[in-house]
Amino acid sequence: MLDEPITIKQLAQMLGLAHSTVSRALNGHPAISEATKKRIAEAAAKAGYVPNSAAQSLKTARSHTIGLVVPDIQNAFYATVAKTIATAAADQSWQLVLAITEDQPGREAHAIESLLKAQAEGVIIVPTAAPEPETLAMIKRLRVVQLLRHHPRIESPAITLADRYGISAATEHLQALGHERIGYIGAPTAVTTGRERLQGFLDRFSASPESRDEAGARIQIGPPKKSFAADAFRRLLAMSEPPSAIVLGSQSFALGVLLAARQDNIRIPADVSLVGYGDSEWCTLLDGGLTALSLPVQEIAQACVDTLRKRLEMPPTRKSLARAAQPEHIFLPKLIIRGSSRRRG
Amino acid sequence: MLDEPITIKQLAQMLGLAHSTVSRALNGHPAISEATKKRIAEAAAKAGYVPNSAAQSLKTARSHTIGLVVPDIQNAFYATVAKTIATAAADQSWQLVLAITEDQPGREAHAIESLLKAQAEGVIIVPTAAPEPETLAMIKRLRVVQLLRHHPRIESPAITLADRYGISAATEHLQALGHERIGYIGAPTAVTTGRERLQGFLDRFSASPESRDEAGARIQIGPPKKSFAADAFRRLLAMSEPPSAIVLGSQSFALGVLLAARQDNIRIPADVSLVGYGDSEWCTLLDGGLTALSLPVQEIAQACVDTLRKRLEMPPTRKSLARAAQPEHIFLPKLIIRGSSRRRG
DNA sequence: ACTGCTTATGCACACGTGTGCATAAGCGTA
DNA sequence: TACGCTTATGCACACGTGTGCATAAGCAGT
């Protein structure tokens, strides 16, 4: 900003050439002699010439821009995804535009509109529970890959987790340890992930209507915040027949529950067994560690990149894009058994 | 991509108007009647018209783009900064371009060049230890705010931490508890932060050359990785006269050290006292918690945004920008005393 | 000398948008 | 009717870049 940027025309004038020749030389056009190319390249470097990508985008209709739209970058899962995508983007000379929705459809709409204006070539998005109709219309005009959540009205490949299976396995693990009264703290069911996970929990109580009703009474659904987890945990333990084990349905809950337990002098697993959702780096720091569903974060992030890249290479016909709109990758969470789950004693 | 984007000309043609009239109407120009404005706005919404920001940038010489260049987005500190900046960016209708350097000058160069091409209006950067000369030249042409680190050859305001003071206070705390043999695990001194922190540690041993030499022998410098922290911790404890307390000089070290201690059955603080750098969310999860230097992350992130915004409003004259190049904000870390530091017994 | 072929370069236009200037329409006043 | 003033709209150009086409130069073959 201090120095006005140099344009290709000025550079050409300095060299006594037409700007078209300079353009071709810098883009490696075969019709320009090596000697001229070299001379131009050196002058460009010396003058600090940098092409204006707005002009390039306008002319070539290629923005070299991709978008990443996530609810929360402070979440370790999304941070890992962001890192993987940012690295891949740099390798491909893409520009990565980051938008954080905090699960608010308004912010989501803003992000998508901005990416549409910028003619983004691809977008990786974790959709909110209820995107605005305008947002859905705009998303149709972008090449999208959905991550984790899968909104029914967004036609695009989706990279998802077998959440229902995972929570079901976690619950089964507790049942196998003799626990009968099992609680569940889960994220809102407005999004697919929340629904799937709750369903996975309920699946383990489908034997009789009574057991199902009983399990239903020990369900706490709320926002993925530490504070909610702590409150929900205390509510569960305050029941007349409190659970002897609890399944957590979101990454964000483990810490809140553990801190509440520590404050209230509840011993894990002596008083309550616990299964968390998603490994945290501090999982092994507790005595005995936290039993948890481990998510293949790296693999998921890589799948995002690979899927997006494949999608970018596709011809932009309605047919081929629609054909590839089926969910492509479903990853399995893996139950890692550590010290926080123990046979009911 | 499925539907070709609609241009303002097509929209104008549909309405039987000149595209200039449509442009003025959409931008709220006073010379267009309210009735016409309304008609145009409705048609635009109906047709899903979205202006091409490349063309807008080209014409108006405003990119509405800012950049964030950080070493590592998985680090909680940078994640918080990213969140704050992303939120502010959305509020201002800026587009946020994220680049991750992993402290590699090559990646940094790539990021800066990309932002320069995109005519970014402002950049928040954590510079690497040794930016390439070309990178420095390019940075001169952008409006920059430096974060945490302060490279001497980058003329720009910097938001920094009083690292030397902080580590010095942490060391003093341990000395006040009767510890004499104190170890230090620190990040490389090629960057300002690493140097300042080490200096803060050494400051507490400047009484005599002997004490200084002795302290120097208990210093471990290496990459900010958990694995290095664990190794360094073990090396310190394997000394013939091992330290009774250790100061950690980077966020990334606490977890590595704690896990190594757990594996080796070293009790904290019974065997070794510990002071960490930076609060982690799990700090209070340990028995008694981790004594640590708490960083005002929120405030720092907000200062970045405020400083950048102020800088963007400045007239682009060399003088006014240079005048504002002095470091503007220095934040104080605050020592939070928890259970991991105890009187030497 | 003329033709044909390759190589190297310039001219002119296009991309989608914003904006200074000119123009047209409407309307009241002399 | 002619004039001036306001209001509403269109024309034409510019932003920086890439590219089809034309042109110029060089050179070999008839």
Coordinates of N, CA and C (backbone and C1' of nucleotides) in Angstrom, one line a residue, chain B residues 8 11-12 18-29 32 40 49 56, chain C residues 17-19:
Chain B
I8 N -24.7 -8.3 -14.1 CA -25.6 -7.1 -13.9 C -26.1 -6.6 -15.2
L11 N -29.2 -8.7 -15.9 CA -30.3 -8.3 -15.0 C -30.9 -7.0 -15.6
A12 N -30.0 -6.1 -16.0 CA -30.5 -4.8 -16.6 C -31.3 -5.0 -17.8
A18 N -30.5 0.3 -18.3 CA -29.0 0.2 -18.5 C -28.4 -0.4 -17.3
H19 N -27.2 -1.0 -17.5 CA -26.6 -1.7 -16.3 C -26.2 -0.7 -15.3
S20 N -25.8 0.5 -15.8 CA -25.4 1.5 -14.8 C -26.5 1.9 -13.9
T21 N -27.7 2.0 -14.3 CA -28.8 2.3 -13.5 C -29.0 1.2 -12.4
V22 N -28.9 0.0 -12.8 CA -29.0 -1.1 -11.9 C -27.9 -1.1 -10.8
S23 N -26.7 -0.8 -11.3 CA -25.5 -0.7 -10.4 C -25.8 0.4 -9.3
R24 N -26.2 1.5 -9.8 CA -26.5 2.6 -8.9 C -27.6 2.3 -7.9
A25 N -28.6 1.7 -8.4 CA -29.8 1.3 -7.5 C -29.3 0.4 -6.4
L26 N -28.5 -0.6 -6.8 CA -28.1 -1.6 -5.8 C -27.1 -1.0 -4.8
N27 N -26.4 0.0 -5.2 CA -25.5 0.6 -4.3 C -26.1 1.8 -3.6
G28 N -27.4 2.0 -3.7 CA -28.1 3.1 -3.0 C -27.7 4.5 -3.4
H29 N -27.4 4.7 -4.7 CA -27.2 6.0 -5.2 C -28.4 6.9 -5.0
I32 N -31.3 7.7 -7.9 CA -32.3 6.7 -8.4 C -33.6 6.8 -7.5
I40 N -35.8 -2.9 -8.8 CA -34.5 -3.6 -9.2 C -34.1 -4.5 -8.1
Y49 N -29.2 -12.7 -8.3 CA -28.0 -11.9 -8.7 C -27.1 -11.7 -7.5
Q56 N -15.6 -6.1 -8.9 CA -15.8 -5.0 -7.9 C -14.4 -4.6 -7.4
Chain C
dT17 P -21.4 -8.0 -12.3 O5' -20.8 -6.6 -11.9 C5' -19.9 -6.5 -10.9 C4' -19.2 -5.2 -10.9 C3' -20.1 -4.0 -10.6 O3' -19.9 -3.6 -9.3 C1' -18.5 -3.5 -12.4
dG18 P -20.7 -2.4 -8.7 O5' -19.9 -1.1 -9.1 C5' -18.6 -0.8 -8.5 C4' -18.1 0.5 -9.0 C3' -18.9 1.7 -8.7 O3' -18.0 2.8 -8.5 C1' -18.6 1.6 -11.0
dT19 P -18.4 4.1 -7.7 O5' -18.3 5.2 -8.8 C5' -17.1 5.4 -9.5 C4' -17.3 6.4 -10.6 C3' -18.2 7.5 -10.3 O3' -17.7 8.7 -10.9 C1' -18.9 6.4 -12.3

